[in-house]
GROMACS .gro file of C-alpha atoms in nm:
model
  479
    1MET     CA    1  13.622  13.071   9.932
    2ALA     CA    2  13.736  12.730   9.808
    3THR     CA    3  13.535  12.580   9.526
    4VAL     CA    4  13.324  12.280   9.626
    5HIS     CA    5  13.329  12.006   9.365
    6LEU     CA    6  13.002  11.819   9.334
    7ARG     CA    7  12.929  11.501   9.143
    8ILE     CA    8  12.651  11.255   9.068
    9GLY     CA    9  12.522  11.093   9.386
   10ASP     CA   10  12.596  11.391   9.614
   11LEU     CA   11  12.325  11.523   9.843
   12VAL     CA   12  12.279  11.898   9.807
   13TRP     CA   13  12.071  12.202   9.885
   14GLY     CA   14  11.936  12.351   9.562
   15LYS     CA   15  11.824  12.712   9.536
   16LEU     CA   16  11.660  12.910   9.259
   17GLY     CA   17  11.617  13.289   9.272
   18ARG     CA   18  11.437  13.411   9.582
   19TYR     CA   19  11.294  13.073   9.671
   20PRO     CA   20  11.436  12.885   9.972
   21PRO     CA   21  11.690  12.605   9.934
   22TRP     CA   22  11.548  12.252   9.918
   23PRO     CA   23  11.722  11.918   9.977
   24GLY     CA   24  11.797  11.708   9.673
   25LYS     CA   25  12.038  11.467   9.510
   26ILE     CA   26  12.249  11.511   9.198
   27VAL     CA   27  12.152  11.238   8.951
   28SER     CA   28  12.201  11.152   8.587
   29PRO     CA   29  11.950  11.342   8.371
   30PRO     CA   30  11.717  11.154   8.136
   31LYS     CA   31  11.891  11.076   7.808
   32ASP     CA   32  11.677  11.313   7.602
   33LEU     CA   33  11.722  11.612   7.833
   34LYS     CA   34  12.009  11.835   7.727
   35LYS     CA   35  12.199  12.056   7.969
   36PRO     CA   36  12.112  12.427   7.926
   37ARG     CA   37  12.367  12.605   7.712
   38GLY     CA   38  12.619  12.836   7.876
   39LYS     CA   39  12.540  12.720   8.226
   40LYS     CA   40  12.748  12.513   8.465
   41CYS     CA   41  12.481  12.314   8.638
   42HIS     CA   42  12.379  11.975   8.776
   43PHE     CA   43  12.055  11.782   8.738
   44VAL     CA   44  11.888  11.757   9.081
   45LYS     CA   45  11.597  11.546   9.206
   46PHE     CA   46  11.433  11.699   9.512
   47PHE     CA   47  11.331  11.503   9.820
   48GLY     CA   48  10.968  11.496   9.933
   49THR     CA   49  10.850  11.590   9.582
   50GLU     CA   50  10.836  11.457   9.229
   51ASP     CA   51  11.022  11.758   9.095
   52HIS     CA   52  11.364  11.788   8.939
   53ALA     CA   53  11.553  12.057   8.749
   54TRP     CA   54  11.886  12.180   8.620
   55ILE     CA   55  12.037  12.398   8.897
   56LYS     CA   56  12.339  12.625   8.852
   57VAL     CA   57  12.645  12.515   9.048
   58GLU     CA   58  12.656  12.844   9.241
   59GLN     CA   59  12.305  12.769   9.367
   60LEU     CA   60  12.407  12.430   9.512
   61LYS     CA   61  12.553  12.358   9.855
   62PRO     CA   62  12.662  12.025  10.008
   63TYR     CA   63  12.384  11.881  10.220
   64HIS     CA   64  12.568  11.784  10.539
   65ALA     CA   65  12.785  12.096  10.565
   66HIS     CA   66  12.485  12.330  10.548
   67LYS     CA   67  12.212  12.121  10.713
   68GLU     CA   68  12.193  12.314  11.042
   69GLU     CA   69  12.197  12.647  10.862
   70MET     CA   70  11.911  12.549  10.629
   71ILE     CA   71  11.696  12.401  10.905
   72LYS     CA   72  11.722  12.725  11.099
   73ILE     CA   73  11.594  12.939  10.813
   74ASN     CA   74  11.319  12.705  10.688
   75LYS     CA   75  11.039  12.594  10.921
   76GLY     CA   76  10.756  12.479  10.694
   77LYS     CA   77  10.588  12.142  10.735
   78ARG     CA   78  10.667  12.034  10.379
   79PHE     CA   79  11.028  12.137  10.422
   80GLN     CA   80  11.059  11.928  10.739
   81GLN     CA   81  10.904  11.630  10.563
   82ALA     CA   82  11.160  11.667  10.284
   83VAL     CA   83  11.445  11.670  10.538
   84ASP     CA   84  11.297  11.363  10.707
   85ALA     CA   85  11.291  11.192  10.366
   86VAL     CA   86  11.665  11.268  10.326
   87GLU     CA   87  11.741  11.118  10.666
   88ASP     CA   88  11.538  10.806  10.587
   89PHE     CA   89  11.726  10.775  10.260
   90LEU     CA   90  12.061  10.803  10.442
   91LYS     CA   91  11.960  10.539  10.696
   92LYS     CA   92  11.858  10.297  10.423
   93SER     CA   93  12.181  10.361  10.232
   94LYS     CA   94  12.389  10.307  10.545
   95GLY     CA   95  12.205   9.985  10.622
   96LYS     CA   96  12.275   9.855  10.273
   97GLU     CA   97  12.645   9.939  10.308
   98GLN     CA   98  12.670   9.757  10.644
   99ASN     CA   99  12.498   9.449  10.503
  100SER     CA  100  12.735   9.452  10.208
  101GLU     CA  101  13.043   9.484  10.433
  102GLY     CA  102  12.927   9.195  10.650
  103LYS     CA  103  12.915   8.955  10.357
  104GLY     CA  104  13.250   8.798  10.264
  105ASP     CA  105  13.346   8.537  10.009
  106SER     CA  106  13.439   8.180  10.100
  107LYS     CA  107  13.800   8.285  10.165
  108GLY     CA  108  13.706   8.556  10.411
  109LYS     CA  109  13.755   8.843  10.167
  110LYS     CA  110  13.502   9.121  10.173
  111THR     CA  111  13.289   9.175   9.869
  112PRO     CA  112  13.354   9.526   9.736
  113ASN     CA  113  13.072   9.768   9.801
  114LYS     CA  114  12.862   9.850   9.501
  115PRO     CA  115  12.840  10.220   9.421
  116LEU     CA  116  12.519  10.398   9.516
  117LYS     CA  117  12.263  10.343   9.244
  118ILE     CA  118  12.176  10.653   9.045
  119LEU     CA  119  11.803  10.685   9.027
  120ASP     CA  120  11.645  10.711   8.685
  121GLU     CA  121  11.298  10.837   8.600
  122ASP     CA  122  11.131  10.497   8.588
  123ASP     CA  123  11.336  10.344   8.870
  124GLU     CA  124  11.130  10.179   9.141
  125ASP     CA  125  11.384  10.307   9.395
  126LEU     CA  126  11.275  10.662   9.317
  127SER     CA  127  11.042  10.631   9.614
  128ALA     CA  128  11.347  10.660   9.837
  129LEU     CA  129  11.356  11.028   9.747
  130ARG     CA  130  11.011  11.088   9.894
  131ASP     CA  131  10.838  11.052  10.223
  132PRO     CA  132  10.580  10.780  10.145
  133SER     CA  133  10.315  10.963  10.346
  134GLU     CA  134  10.371  11.292  10.165
  135LYS     CA  135  10.178  11.384   9.853
  136PRO     CA  136  10.369  11.552   9.568
  137VAL     CA  137  10.398  11.921   9.643
  138LYS     CA  138  10.283  12.044   9.305
  139ASP     CA  139  10.072  12.304   9.484
  140ASP     CA  140  10.383  12.441   9.657
  141PRO     CA  141  10.478  12.762   9.474
  142HIS     CA  142  10.848  12.703   9.542
  143PHE     CA  143  10.857  12.405   9.311
  144HIS     CA  144  10.652  12.561   9.033
  145HIS     CA  145  10.937  12.802   8.984
  146PHE     CA  146  11.214  12.547   9.022
  147LEU     CA  147  11.078  12.351   8.729
  148LEU     CA  148  10.932  12.624   8.510
  149SER     CA  149  11.248  12.832   8.518
  150GLN     CA  150  11.484  12.545   8.451
  151SER     CA  151  11.304  12.358   8.174
  152GLU     CA  152  11.432  12.389   7.822
  153LYS     CA  153  11.185  12.462   7.544
  154PRO     CA  154  11.139  12.126   7.373
  155ALA     CA  155  11.179  12.077   7.003
  156PRO     CA  156  10.863  11.952   6.831
  157SER     CA  157  11.032  11.617   6.759
  158MET     CA  158  11.155  11.567   7.115
  159GLU     CA  159  11.035  11.245   7.277
  160PRO     CA  160  10.880  11.274   7.624
  161ILE     CA  161  11.137  11.270   7.904
  162SER     CA  162  10.911  11.105   8.153
  163LYS     CA  163  10.592  10.908   8.158
  164ARG     CA  164  10.314  11.048   7.944
  165LEU     CA  165   9.988  11.156   8.098
  166LYS     CA  166   9.782  10.884   8.254
  167ILE     CA  167   9.420  10.844   8.143
  168ILE     CA  168   9.208  10.750   8.441
  169GLU     CA  169   8.852  10.629   8.395
  170GLU     CA  170   8.647  10.700   8.705
  171ASP     CA  171   8.325  10.547   8.834
  172THR     CA  172   8.149  10.876   8.761
  173ALA     CA  173   8.209  10.820   8.388
  174SER     CA  174   8.432  11.128   8.385
  175THR     CA  175   8.786  11.098   8.257
  176SER     CA  176   9.090  11.255   8.415
  177ILE     CA  177   9.417  11.325   8.240
  178GLN     CA  178   9.683  11.357   8.509
  179ALA     CA  179  10.055  11.403   8.492
  180ALA     CA  180  10.249  11.099   8.606
  181ASP     CA  181  10.497  11.352   8.743
  182SER     CA  182  10.567  11.719   8.699
  183THR     CA  183  10.810  11.673   8.411
  184ALA     CA  184  10.514  11.564   8.203
  185ILE     CA  185  10.378  11.912   8.269
  186ASN     CA  186  10.690  12.120   8.243
  187GLY     CA  187  10.948  12.035   7.984
  188SER     CA  188  10.851  11.707   7.817
  189ILE     CA  189  10.550  11.794   7.603
  190THR     CA  190  10.539  11.714   7.235
  191PRO     CA  191  10.329  12.006   7.107
  192THR     CA  192  10.047  11.946   6.864
  193ASP     CA  193  10.108  12.042   6.503
  194LYS     CA  194   9.764  12.203   6.495
  195ARG     CA  195   9.748  12.582   6.477
  196ILE     CA  196   9.624  12.729   6.806
  197GLY     CA  197   9.430  13.051   6.849
  198PHE     CA  198   9.375  13.228   7.180
  199LEU     CA  199   9.129  13.508   7.253
  200GLY     CA  200   9.156  13.700   7.580
  201LEU     CA  201   9.480  13.789   7.759
  202GLY     CA  202   9.357  13.868   8.109
  203LEU     CA  203   9.491  13.732   8.439
  204MET     CA  204   9.431  13.370   8.338
  205GLY     CA  205   9.472  13.390   7.962
  206SER     CA  206   9.814  13.555   7.978
  207GLY     CA  207   9.967  13.271   8.179
  208ILE     CA  208   9.801  13.009   7.959
  209VAL     CA  209   9.936  13.160   7.636
  210SER     CA  210  10.282  13.201   7.784
  211ASN     CA  211  10.295  12.830   7.870
  212LEU     CA  212  10.160  12.726   7.530
  213LEU     CA  213  10.442  12.921   7.367
  214LYS     CA  214  10.705  12.787   7.605
  215MET     CA  215  10.607  12.433   7.516
  216GLY     CA  216  10.644  12.492   7.142
  217HIS     CA  217  10.285  12.547   7.027
  218ILE     CA  218  10.208  12.772   6.729
  219VAL     CA  219   9.975  13.036   6.876
  220THR     CA  220   9.784  13.327   6.723
  221VAL     CA  221   9.651  13.577   6.978
  222TRP     CA  222   9.383  13.846   6.993
  223ASN     CA  223   9.276  14.074   7.274
  224ARG     CA  224   9.024  14.354   7.293
  225THR     CA  225   9.303  14.581   7.420
  226ALA     CA  226   9.553  14.515   7.143
  227GLU     CA  227   9.858  14.637   7.340
  228LYS     CA  228   9.837  14.328   7.558
  229CYS     CA  229   9.935  14.119   7.256
  230ASP     CA  230  10.275  14.290   7.216
  231LEU     CA  231  10.460  14.085   7.477
  232PHE     CA  232  10.338  13.757   7.328
  233ILE     CA  233  10.430  13.865   6.977
  234GLN     CA  234  10.783  13.918   7.110
  235GLU     CA  235  10.772  13.563   7.250
  236GLY     CA  236  10.681  13.419   6.911
  237ALA     CA  237  10.302  13.443   6.890
  238ARG     CA  238  10.122  13.560   6.577
  239LEU     CA  239   9.870  13.843   6.580
  240GLY     CA  240   9.508  13.806   6.474
  241ARG     CA  241   9.317  14.121   6.381
  242THR     CA  242   8.971  13.995   6.481
  243PRO     CA  243   8.822  13.690   6.656
  244ALA     CA  244   8.681  13.582   6.318
  245GLU     CA  245   9.026  13.595   6.159
  246VAL     CA  246   9.180  13.390   6.442
  247ALA     CA  247   8.909  13.124   6.419
  248SER     CA  248   8.951  13.112   6.041
  249MET     CA  249   9.332  13.083   6.055
  250CYS     CA  250   9.355  12.828   6.338
  251ASP     CA  251   9.255  12.465   6.385
  252ILE     CA  252   9.167  12.509   6.754
  253THR     CA  253   9.064  12.845   6.901
  254PHE     CA  254   9.050  12.896   7.277
  255SER     CA  255   8.882  13.188   7.452
  256CYS     CA  256   8.903  13.306   7.811
  257VAL     CA  257   8.701  13.616   7.897
  258SER     CA  258   8.529  13.765   8.199
  259ASP     CA  259   8.159  13.672   8.193
  260PRO     CA  260   7.866  13.531   7.990
  261LYS     CA  261   7.806  13.857   7.800
  262ALA     CA  262   8.171  13.882   7.695
  263ALA     CA  263   8.170  13.516   7.591
  264ARG     CA  264   7.857  13.563   7.375
  265ASP     CA  265   7.984  13.887   7.220
  266LEU     CA  266   8.312  13.722   7.126
  267VAL     CA  267   8.127  13.455   6.927
  268LEU     CA  268   7.814  13.633   6.805
  269GLY     CA  269   7.930  13.996   6.780
  270PRO     CA  270   8.071  14.187   6.480
  271SER     CA  271   8.377  14.005   6.337
  272GLY     CA  272   8.306  13.737   6.596
  273VAL     CA  273   8.425  13.378   6.607
  274LEU     CA  274   8.113  13.246   6.436
  275GLN     CA  275   8.208  13.428   6.116
  276GLY     CA  276   8.537  13.239   6.103
  277ILE     CA  277   8.405  12.892   6.187
  278ARG     CA  278   8.423  12.637   5.908
  279PRO     CA  279   8.350  12.262   5.911
  280GLY     CA  280   8.604  12.086   6.132
  281LYS     CA  281   8.724  12.401   6.312
  282CYS     CA  282   8.737  12.364   6.692
  283TYR     CA  283   8.626  12.620   6.948
  284VAL     CA  284   8.712  12.580   7.317
  285GLU     CA  285   8.536  12.807   7.568
  286MET     CA  286   8.751  12.844   7.882
  287SER     CA  287   8.553  13.123   8.047
  288THR     CA  288   8.359  13.053   8.367
  289VAL     CA  289   7.999  13.105   8.257
  290ASP     CA  290   7.656  12.954   8.316
  291PRO     CA  291   7.541  12.627   8.151
  292GLU     CA  292   7.282  12.811   7.941
  293THR     CA  293   7.554  13.021   7.775
  294ILE     CA  294   7.755  12.707   7.703
  295THR     CA  295   7.454  12.538   7.546
  296GLU     CA  296   7.389  12.840   7.323
  297LEU     CA  297   7.752  12.868   7.209
  298SER     CA  298   7.776  12.495   7.147
  299GLN     CA  299   7.466  12.501   6.928
  300VAL     CA  300   7.577  12.795   6.713
  301ILE     CA  301   7.931  12.658   6.665
  302THR     CA  302   7.813  12.311   6.568
  303SER     CA  303   7.543  12.458   6.339
  304ARG     CA  304   7.830  12.585   6.121
  305GLY     CA  305   8.001  12.245   6.119
  306GLY     CA  306   8.242  12.342   6.397
  307ARG     CA  307   8.338  12.127   6.696
  308PHE     CA  308   8.282  12.260   7.047
  309LEU     CA  309   8.441  12.198   7.387
  310GLU     CA  310   8.404  12.388   7.712
  311ALA     CA  311   8.710  12.389   7.936
  312PRO     CA  312   8.689  12.634   8.226
  313VAL     CA  313   8.988  12.635   8.460
  314ALA     CA  314   9.016  12.621   8.837
  315GLY     CA  315   9.305  12.823   8.975
  316SER     CA  316   9.453  13.169   9.001
  317GLN     CA  317   9.687  13.396   8.812
  318GLN     CA  318   9.987  13.239   8.986
  319LEU     CA  319   9.876  12.886   8.903
  320SER     CA  320   9.808  12.996   8.546
  321ASN     CA  321  10.160  13.137   8.520
  322ASP     CA  322  10.300  12.815   8.667
  323GLY     CA  323  10.108  12.589   8.429
  324MET     CA  324   9.932  12.425   8.724
  325LEU     CA  325   9.565  12.489   8.652
  326VAL     CA  326   9.294  12.226   8.685
  327ILE     CA  327   9.093  12.200   8.363
  328LEU     CA  328   8.730  12.086   8.354
  329ALA     CA  329   8.622  11.989   8.005
  330ALA     CA  330   8.293  11.878   7.849
  331GLY     CA  331   8.147  11.853   7.501
  332ASP     CA  332   8.313  11.700   7.195
  333ARG     CA  333   8.542  11.421   7.319
  334THR     CA  334   8.755  11.430   7.003
  335VAL     CA  335   8.834  11.798   7.063
  336TYR     CA  336   8.938  11.708   7.417
  337SER     CA  337   9.185  11.457   7.273
  338ASP     CA  338   9.311  11.708   7.016
  339CYS     CA  339   9.377  11.957   7.299
  340SER     CA  340   9.586  11.709   7.499
  341SER     CA  341   9.925  11.881   7.458
  342CYS     CA  342   9.768  12.223   7.519
  343PHE     CA  343   9.609  12.105   7.843
  344GLN     CA  344   9.940  11.951   7.950
  345ALA     CA  345  10.112  12.285   7.893
  346MET     CA  346   9.862  12.491   8.089
  347GLY     CA  347   9.753  12.256   8.367
  348LYS     CA  348   9.848  11.980   8.606
  349THR     CA  349   9.522  11.787   8.563
  350SER     CA  350   9.226  11.787   8.326
  351PHE     CA  351   8.891  11.612   8.363
  352PHE     CA  352   8.642  11.522   8.091
  353LEU     CA  353   8.291  11.548   8.236
  354GLY     CA  354   8.064  11.444   7.951
  355GLU     CA  355   7.813  11.661   7.768
  356ALA     CA  356   7.853  12.037   7.723
  357GLY     CA  357   7.730  12.228   8.026
  358ASN     CA  358   7.861  11.984   8.286
  359ALA     CA  359   8.196  12.162   8.319
  360ALA     CA  360   8.021  12.496   8.371
  361ARG     CA  361   7.808  12.345   8.645
  362MET     CA  362   8.105  12.186   8.820
  363MET     CA  363   8.314  12.504   8.796
  364LEU     CA  364   8.039  12.719   8.945
  365ILE     CA  365   8.003  12.477   9.235
  366LEU     CA  366   8.378  12.484   9.299
  367ASN     CA  367   8.393  12.865   9.286
  368MET     CA  368   8.084  12.891   9.504
  369VAL     CA  369   8.264  12.689   9.772
  370GLN     CA  370   8.585  12.887   9.735
  371GLY     CA  371   8.408  13.223   9.749
  372SER     CA  372   8.202  13.127  10.053
  373PHE     CA  373   8.512  12.991  10.227
  374MET     CA  374   8.709  13.309  10.161
  375ALA     CA  375   8.428  13.520  10.305
  376THR     CA  376   8.417  13.300  10.615
  377ILE     CA  377   8.793  13.328  10.667
  378ALA     CA  378   8.768  13.708  10.639
  379GLU     CA  379   8.483  13.704  10.891
  380GLY     CA  380   8.694  13.501  11.131
  381LEU     CA  381   8.989  13.740  11.104
  382THR     CA  382   8.772  14.044  11.173
  383LEU     CA  383   8.590  13.874  11.462
  384ALA     CA  384   8.927  13.786  11.615
  385GLN     CA  385   9.027  14.152  11.600
  386ALA     CA  386   8.691  14.269  11.736
  387THR     CA  387   8.723  14.041  12.039
  388GLY     CA  388   9.080  14.138  12.119
  389GLN     CA  389   9.248  13.832  11.972
  390SER     CA  390   9.563  13.837  11.763
  391GLN     CA  391   9.486  13.788  11.396
  392GLN     CA  392   9.833  13.644  11.335
  393THR     CA  393   9.783  13.392  11.615
  394PHE     CA  394   9.443  13.299  11.469
  395LEU     CA  395   9.617  13.234  11.136
  396ASP     CA  396   9.900  13.037  11.299
  397ILE     CA  397   9.650  12.812  11.476
  398LEU     CA  398   9.439  12.773  11.162
  399CYS     CA  399   9.741  12.668  10.958
  400GLN     CA  400   9.826  12.394  11.208
  401GLY     CA  401   9.482  12.237  11.191
  402GLN     CA  402   9.275  12.039  10.944
  403MET     CA  403   9.195  12.343  10.730
  404ALA     CA  404   9.561  12.423  10.667
  405SER     CA  405   9.634  12.495  10.301
  406THR     CA  406   9.848  12.714  10.080
  407PHE     CA  407   9.531  12.904   9.986
  408VAL     CA  408   9.444  12.991  10.348
  409ASP     CA  409   9.800  13.087  10.437
  410GLN     CA  410   9.858  13.308  10.132
  411LYS     CA  411   9.522  13.485  10.141
  412CYS     CA  412   9.540  13.554  10.515
  413GLN     CA  413   9.898  13.678  10.494
  414ASN     CA  414   9.794  13.911  10.212
  415ILE     CA  415   9.508  14.043  10.425
  416LEU     CA  416   9.736  14.106  10.724
  417GLN     CA  417   9.986  14.283  10.497
  418GLY     CA  418   9.715  14.487  10.324
  419ASN     CA  419   9.815  14.338   9.990
  420PHE     CA  420   9.513  14.293   9.764
  421LYS     CA  421   9.688  14.269   9.428
  422PRO     CA  422   9.452  14.055   9.218
  423ASP     CA  423   9.530  13.687   9.176
  424TYR     CA  424   9.161  13.624   9.105
  425TYR     CA  425   8.935  13.929   9.074
  426LEU     CA  426   8.678  13.986   9.347
  427LYS     CA  427   8.421  14.090   9.084
  428HIS     CA  428   8.463  13.754   8.913
  429ILE     CA  429   8.407  13.544   9.225
  430GLN     CA  430   8.095  13.750   9.297
  431LYS     CA  431   7.977  13.682   8.942
  432ASP     CA  432   8.039  13.309   8.997
  433LEU     CA  433   7.845  13.314   9.325
  434ARG     CA  434   7.554  13.487   9.150
  435LEU     CA  435   7.554  13.230   8.871
  436ALA     CA  436   7.578  12.940   9.119
  437ILE     CA  437   7.280  13.073   9.314
  438SER     CA  438   7.081  13.103   8.991
  439MET     CA  439   7.179  12.747   8.902
  440GLY     CA  440   7.053  12.636   9.244
  441ASP     CA  441   6.723  12.813   9.179
  442THR     CA  442   6.688  12.633   8.846
  443ALA     CA  443   6.748  12.300   9.019
  444ASN     CA  444   6.518  12.399   9.307
  445HIS     CA  445   6.811  12.347   9.545
  446PRO     CA  446   6.880  12.585   9.837
  447THR     CA  447   7.211  12.776   9.847
  448PRO     CA  448   7.181  12.985  10.166
  449MET     CA  449   7.556  12.994  10.241
  450ALA     CA  450   7.638  13.113   9.890
  451ALA     CA  451   7.361  13.372   9.911
  452ALA     CA  452   7.503  13.511  10.235
  453ALA     CA  453   7.855  13.521  10.092
  454ASN     CA  454   7.726  13.689   9.777
  455GLU     CA  455   7.588  13.977   9.984
  456VAL     CA  456   7.926  14.028  10.149
  457TYR     CA  457   8.101  14.042   9.809
  458LYS     CA  458   7.839  14.286   9.681
  459ARG     CA  459   7.920  14.504   9.981
  460ALA     CA  460   8.292  14.480   9.895
  461LYS     CA  461   8.217  14.581   9.535
  462ALA     CA  462   8.027  14.885   9.663
  463LEU     CA  463   8.349  14.977   9.847
  464ASP     CA  464   8.540  14.981   9.513
  465GLN     CA  465   8.707  14.643   9.566
  466SER     CA  466   8.594  14.488   9.235
  467ASP     CA  467   8.937  14.492   9.072
  468ASN     CA  468   9.120  14.373   9.382
  469ASP     CA  469   9.182  14.012   9.483
  470ILE     CA  470   8.901  13.801   9.628
  471SER     CA  471   9.068  13.838   9.969
  472ALA     CA  472   8.962  14.205   9.962
  473VAL     CA  473   8.622  14.079  10.078
  474TYR     CA  474   8.786  14.139  10.418
  475ARG     CA  475   8.724  14.510  10.371
  476ALA     CA  476   8.349  14.453  10.364
  477TYR     CA  477   8.371  14.363  10.734
  478ILE     CA  478   8.578  14.663  10.847
  479HIS     CA  479   8.382  14.945  10.679
   0.00000   0.00000   0.00000
């Protein structure tokens, strides 16, 4: 097959691994972004998104020559919007060319056409690469992998490639740190020079630590099951023998464990964090626990001169791996600022919600809604089957309506395929429902929907589904 020569300005289909091809344009990379060594590749900006990446030449195809082929194999709504954005871009480009050709000088000579402008990161014309009505598809798993797999590990002295994170003050007095675009999340972070500790390498913690290391942070890890540390040691992490040792060695120590008891034991138990806290040391609790536990941990840490922040995360194992978590923080505002590069590495957005305990409350409310919603979706699937309706058709209709989301599509497809590999443990969402109901009792506020959902999850746990994904709540309805 003849080799196709591509150059800057060409429209292409870019493909990475097992993910489907996506329309994009070859552009000049930002000045500070070096081409990966040993790879023949082009820098591609993708239509309908804010993403871009280095793509190997063998994974690129000319846009026009392969358009029909690609449209046949990709049917998603976001994909179609990206194609529409390409067509709009072509129409605008053609219109500019025609206008240029129609303008001659005073002697009747045509003014030479200007070459197509190559879009840079801060170029206002970058909007031509996106459908104005389409939001950035950072929640689309295809693009997490495009960017995560192609980004180079930045040197500590490397200047940001793109805009830094925007600080947004909201009317609620909370503060949100959001990425101006996905390169601020993946590939353009200047890591803090503070020493980072991380305790707990479960579904969420593993992805978080991996991204901290990828972005150049100095990380010391500890896990109750020590073997889980081995992979991260190979990736450059240091090993701490006890939580106390990690807290003593590091400037900022994060923890992410399963429940309130585990969170307390990690701090207050033998060789616990509290024994390693010294004045000025920072402790960041990322576990989803109740506000009372947060208040207790905050008090004991600060009593030793330490600084405390809670920062539970909304997301799943996949989002953790992709560095696309949503971080809810509360407590010491200066610790929140010190954690800026860490939060950029692990998440797409972080919010500061004020005094310690507020993040725990907000996270429990969010997980209460998610858990109740998942139980309702499972109930709908089983009712469809019980009444002789096609479950796949139910899902197809659902995904064309107002409740369409990646979450609904993925969880329902997993249910129909009998795939309950954990992305977020069922036992943990049941724990969060229980804590949310208790929080409602404390506030004298009714939570009847959460209470009903909690009973369904308890039934699923009795059927040995605790260590499966939350979508395994489906099995509570069929047994």
